PDB file of C-alpha atoms in Angstrom:
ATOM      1  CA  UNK U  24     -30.782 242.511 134.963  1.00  0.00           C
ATOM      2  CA  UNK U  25     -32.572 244.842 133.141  1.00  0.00           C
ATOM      3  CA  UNK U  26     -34.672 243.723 129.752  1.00  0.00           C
ATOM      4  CA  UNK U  27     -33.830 245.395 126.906  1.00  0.00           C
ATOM      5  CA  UNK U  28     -35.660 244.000 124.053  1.00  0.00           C
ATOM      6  CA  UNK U  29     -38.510 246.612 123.115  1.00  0.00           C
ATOM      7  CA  UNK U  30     -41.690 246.425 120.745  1.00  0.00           C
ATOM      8  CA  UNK U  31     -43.073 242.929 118.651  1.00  0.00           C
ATOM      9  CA  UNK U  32     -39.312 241.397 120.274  1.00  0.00           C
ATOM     10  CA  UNK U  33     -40.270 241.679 123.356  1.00  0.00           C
ATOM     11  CA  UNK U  34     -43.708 240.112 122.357  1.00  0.00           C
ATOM     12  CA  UNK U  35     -41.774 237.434 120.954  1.00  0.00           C
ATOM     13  CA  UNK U  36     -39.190 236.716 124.167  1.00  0.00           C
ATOM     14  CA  UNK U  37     -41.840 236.683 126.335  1.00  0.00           C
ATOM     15  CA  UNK U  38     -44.063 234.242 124.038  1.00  0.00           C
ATOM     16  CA  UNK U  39     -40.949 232.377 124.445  1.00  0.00           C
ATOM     17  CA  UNK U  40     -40.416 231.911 128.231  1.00  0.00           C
ATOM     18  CA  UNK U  41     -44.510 231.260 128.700  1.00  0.00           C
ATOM     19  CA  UNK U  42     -44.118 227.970 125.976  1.00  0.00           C
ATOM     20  CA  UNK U  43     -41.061 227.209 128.085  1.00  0.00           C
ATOM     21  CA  UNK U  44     -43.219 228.048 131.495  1.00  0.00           C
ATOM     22  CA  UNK U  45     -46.122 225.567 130.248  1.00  0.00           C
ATOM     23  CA  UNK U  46     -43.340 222.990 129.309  1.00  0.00           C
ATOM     24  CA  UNK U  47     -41.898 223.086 132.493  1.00  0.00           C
ATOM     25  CA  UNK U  48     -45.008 222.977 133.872  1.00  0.00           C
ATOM     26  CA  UNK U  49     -46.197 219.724 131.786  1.00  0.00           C
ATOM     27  CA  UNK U  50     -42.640 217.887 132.554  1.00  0.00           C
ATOM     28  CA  UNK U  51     -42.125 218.717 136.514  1.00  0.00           C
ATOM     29  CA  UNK U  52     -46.334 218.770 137.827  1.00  0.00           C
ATOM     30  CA  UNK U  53     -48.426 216.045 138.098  1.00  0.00           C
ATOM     31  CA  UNK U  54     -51.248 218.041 139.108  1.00  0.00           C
ATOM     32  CA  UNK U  55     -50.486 220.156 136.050  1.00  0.00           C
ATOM     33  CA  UNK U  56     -50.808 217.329 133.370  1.00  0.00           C
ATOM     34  CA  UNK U  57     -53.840 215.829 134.634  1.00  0.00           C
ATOM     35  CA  UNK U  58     -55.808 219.513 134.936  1.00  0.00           C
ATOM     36  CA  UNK U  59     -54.448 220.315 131.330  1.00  0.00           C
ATOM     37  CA  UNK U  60     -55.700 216.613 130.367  1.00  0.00           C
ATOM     38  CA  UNK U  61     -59.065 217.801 131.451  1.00  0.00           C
ATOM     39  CA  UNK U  62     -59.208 220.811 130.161  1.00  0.00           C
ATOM     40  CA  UNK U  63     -59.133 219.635 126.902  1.00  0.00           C
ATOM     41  CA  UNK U  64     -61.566 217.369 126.976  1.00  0.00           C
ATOM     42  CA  UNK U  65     -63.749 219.241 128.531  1.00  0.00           C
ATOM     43  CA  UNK U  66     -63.772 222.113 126.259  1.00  0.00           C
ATOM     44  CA  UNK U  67     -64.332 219.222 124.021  1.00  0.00           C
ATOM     45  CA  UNK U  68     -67.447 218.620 125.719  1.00  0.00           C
ATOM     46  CA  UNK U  69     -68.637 222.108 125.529  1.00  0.00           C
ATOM     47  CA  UNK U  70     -68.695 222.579 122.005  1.00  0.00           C
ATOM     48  CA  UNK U  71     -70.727 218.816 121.623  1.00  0.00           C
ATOM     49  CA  UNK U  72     -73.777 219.893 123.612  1.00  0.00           C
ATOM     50  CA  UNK U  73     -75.762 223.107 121.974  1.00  0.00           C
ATOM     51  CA  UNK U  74     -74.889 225.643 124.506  1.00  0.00           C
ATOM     52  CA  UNK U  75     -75.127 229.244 123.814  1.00  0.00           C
ATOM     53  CA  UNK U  76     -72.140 231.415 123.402  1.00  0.00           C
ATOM     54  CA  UNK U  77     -71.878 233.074 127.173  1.00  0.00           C
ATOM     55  CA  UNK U  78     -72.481 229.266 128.394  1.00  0.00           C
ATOM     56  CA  UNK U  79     -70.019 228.170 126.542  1.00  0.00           C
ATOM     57  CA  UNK U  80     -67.914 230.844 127.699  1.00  0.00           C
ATOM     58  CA  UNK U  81     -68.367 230.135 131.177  1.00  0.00           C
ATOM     59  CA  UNK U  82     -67.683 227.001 130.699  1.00  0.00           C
ATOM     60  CA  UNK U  83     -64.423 227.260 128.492  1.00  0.00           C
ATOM     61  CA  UNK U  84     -63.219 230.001 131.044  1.00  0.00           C
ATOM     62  CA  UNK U  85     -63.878 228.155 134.281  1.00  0.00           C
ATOM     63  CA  UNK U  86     -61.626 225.455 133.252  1.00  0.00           C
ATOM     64  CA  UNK U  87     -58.815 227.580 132.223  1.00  0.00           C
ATOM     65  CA  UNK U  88     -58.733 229.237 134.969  1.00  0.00           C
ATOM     66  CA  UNK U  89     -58.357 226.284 136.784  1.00  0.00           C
ATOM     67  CA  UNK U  90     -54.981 225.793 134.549  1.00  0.00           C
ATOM     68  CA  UNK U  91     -54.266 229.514 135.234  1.00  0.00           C
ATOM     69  CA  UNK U  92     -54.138 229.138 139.170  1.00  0.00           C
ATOM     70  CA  UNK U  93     -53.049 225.350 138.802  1.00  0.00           C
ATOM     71  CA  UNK U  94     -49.784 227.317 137.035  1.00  0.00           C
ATOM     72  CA  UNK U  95     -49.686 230.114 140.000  1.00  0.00           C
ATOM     73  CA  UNK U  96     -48.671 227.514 142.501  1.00  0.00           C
ATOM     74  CA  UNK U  97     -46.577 225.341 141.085  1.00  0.00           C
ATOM     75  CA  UNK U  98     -44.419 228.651 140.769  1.00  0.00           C
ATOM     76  CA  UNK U  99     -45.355 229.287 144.042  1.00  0.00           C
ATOM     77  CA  UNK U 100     -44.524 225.963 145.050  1.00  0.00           C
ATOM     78  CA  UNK U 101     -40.701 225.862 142.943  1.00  0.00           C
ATOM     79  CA  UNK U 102     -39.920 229.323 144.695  1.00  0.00           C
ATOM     80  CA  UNK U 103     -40.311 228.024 148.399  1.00  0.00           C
ATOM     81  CA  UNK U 104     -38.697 224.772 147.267  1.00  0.00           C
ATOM     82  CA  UNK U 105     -35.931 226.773 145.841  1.00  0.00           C
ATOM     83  CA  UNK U 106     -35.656 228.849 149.281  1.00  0.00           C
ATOM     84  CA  UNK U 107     -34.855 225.366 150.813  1.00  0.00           C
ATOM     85  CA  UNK U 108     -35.763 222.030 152.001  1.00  0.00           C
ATOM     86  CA  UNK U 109     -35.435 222.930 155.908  1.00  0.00           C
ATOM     87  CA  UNK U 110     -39.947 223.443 157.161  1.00  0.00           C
ATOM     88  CA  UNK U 111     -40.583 227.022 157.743  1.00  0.00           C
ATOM     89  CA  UNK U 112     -43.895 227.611 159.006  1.00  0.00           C
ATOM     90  CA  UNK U 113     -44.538 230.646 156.643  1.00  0.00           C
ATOM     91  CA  UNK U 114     -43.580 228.104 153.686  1.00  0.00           C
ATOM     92  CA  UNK U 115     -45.987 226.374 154.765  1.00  0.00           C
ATOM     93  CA  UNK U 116     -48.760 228.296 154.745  1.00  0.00           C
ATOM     94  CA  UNK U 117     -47.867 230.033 151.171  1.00  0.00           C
ATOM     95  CA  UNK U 118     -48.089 226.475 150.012  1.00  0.00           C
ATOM     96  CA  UNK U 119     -50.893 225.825 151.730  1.00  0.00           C
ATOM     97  CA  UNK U 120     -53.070 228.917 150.178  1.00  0.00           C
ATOM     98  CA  UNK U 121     -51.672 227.681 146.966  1.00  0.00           C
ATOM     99  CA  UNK U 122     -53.053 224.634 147.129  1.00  0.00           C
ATOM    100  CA  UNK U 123     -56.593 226.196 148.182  1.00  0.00           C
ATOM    101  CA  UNK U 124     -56.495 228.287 145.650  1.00  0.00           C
ATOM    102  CA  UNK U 125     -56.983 225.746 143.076  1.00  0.00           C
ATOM    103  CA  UNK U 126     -59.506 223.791 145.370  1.00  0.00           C
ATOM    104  CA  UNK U 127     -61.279 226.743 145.289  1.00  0.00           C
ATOM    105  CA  UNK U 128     -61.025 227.338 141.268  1.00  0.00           C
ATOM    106  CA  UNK U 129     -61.719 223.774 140.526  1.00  0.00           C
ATOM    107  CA  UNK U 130     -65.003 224.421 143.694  1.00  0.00           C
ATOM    108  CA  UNK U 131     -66.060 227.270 141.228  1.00  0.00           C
ATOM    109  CA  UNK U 132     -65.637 225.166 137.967  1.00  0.00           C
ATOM    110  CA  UNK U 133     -67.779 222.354 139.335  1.00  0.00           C
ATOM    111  CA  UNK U 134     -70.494 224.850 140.402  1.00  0.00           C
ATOM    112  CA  UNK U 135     -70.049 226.526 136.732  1.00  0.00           C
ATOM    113  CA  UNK U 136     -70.757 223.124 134.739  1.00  0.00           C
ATOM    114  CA  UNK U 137     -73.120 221.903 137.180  1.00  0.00           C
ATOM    115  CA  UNK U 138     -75.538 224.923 137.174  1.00  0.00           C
ATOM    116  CA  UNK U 139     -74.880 224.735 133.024  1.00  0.00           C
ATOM    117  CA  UNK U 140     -75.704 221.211 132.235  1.00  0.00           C
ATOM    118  CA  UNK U 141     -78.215 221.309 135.430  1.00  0.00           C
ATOM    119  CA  UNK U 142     -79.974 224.115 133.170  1.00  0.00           C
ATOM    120  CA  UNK U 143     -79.493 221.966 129.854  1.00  0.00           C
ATOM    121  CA  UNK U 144     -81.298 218.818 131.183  1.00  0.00           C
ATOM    122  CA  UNK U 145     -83.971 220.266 132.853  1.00  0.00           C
ATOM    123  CA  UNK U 146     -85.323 222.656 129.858  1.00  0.00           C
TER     124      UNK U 146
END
């Protein structure tokens, strides 16, 4: 089915199906709320300590990615689950590097405010 909405409409529909993305998100993943939880307070924390702006930008950034890939596999994870409920090794594994990819994200975002605050304490 092609789209055929064109120009600041288009904008608009697709502003549209991300809100109800991130609301689907919020209601159906666990893994989803808690990260999202997070992320606000910890860009809550970044603006109470007297970082600089590319600090704070690493910081603010890290964690939203985390949200970013968290969001990735859940729709990874709703596609296979929509395939069916039968195991299928190659399910599996998409799952699987799914998964890993936010382990590695939320790896990265732990190195990102550790080397930051590391940095702010030791000054």
């Amino acid at each position: 089915m092609a789209n055929s909405s064109t120009g600041i409409n288009r904008i608009i529909k697709a502003a549209g199906y991300s809100i109800k993305g991130i609301k689907a998100a919020w209601k159906n993943e666990a893994a989803f709320r808690q990260e999202g939880v997070l992320a606000i307070l910890a860009v809550i924390v970044a603006f109470l300590f007297d970082f600089n702006l590319i600090e704070r930008l690493f910081l603010i950034s890290s964690i939203i990615l985390v949200v970013i890939v968290e969001l990735l596999n859940s729709a990874i994870e709703a596609v296979v689950d929509r395939i069916g409920s039968e195991y299928h090794e190659l399910s599996g594994r998409a799952k699987d590097m799914g998964s890993a990819a936010v382990f590695i994200t939320v790896i990265l975002a732990l190195f990102i405010w550790g080397i930051i605050f590391w940095s702010y304490f030791t000054q």
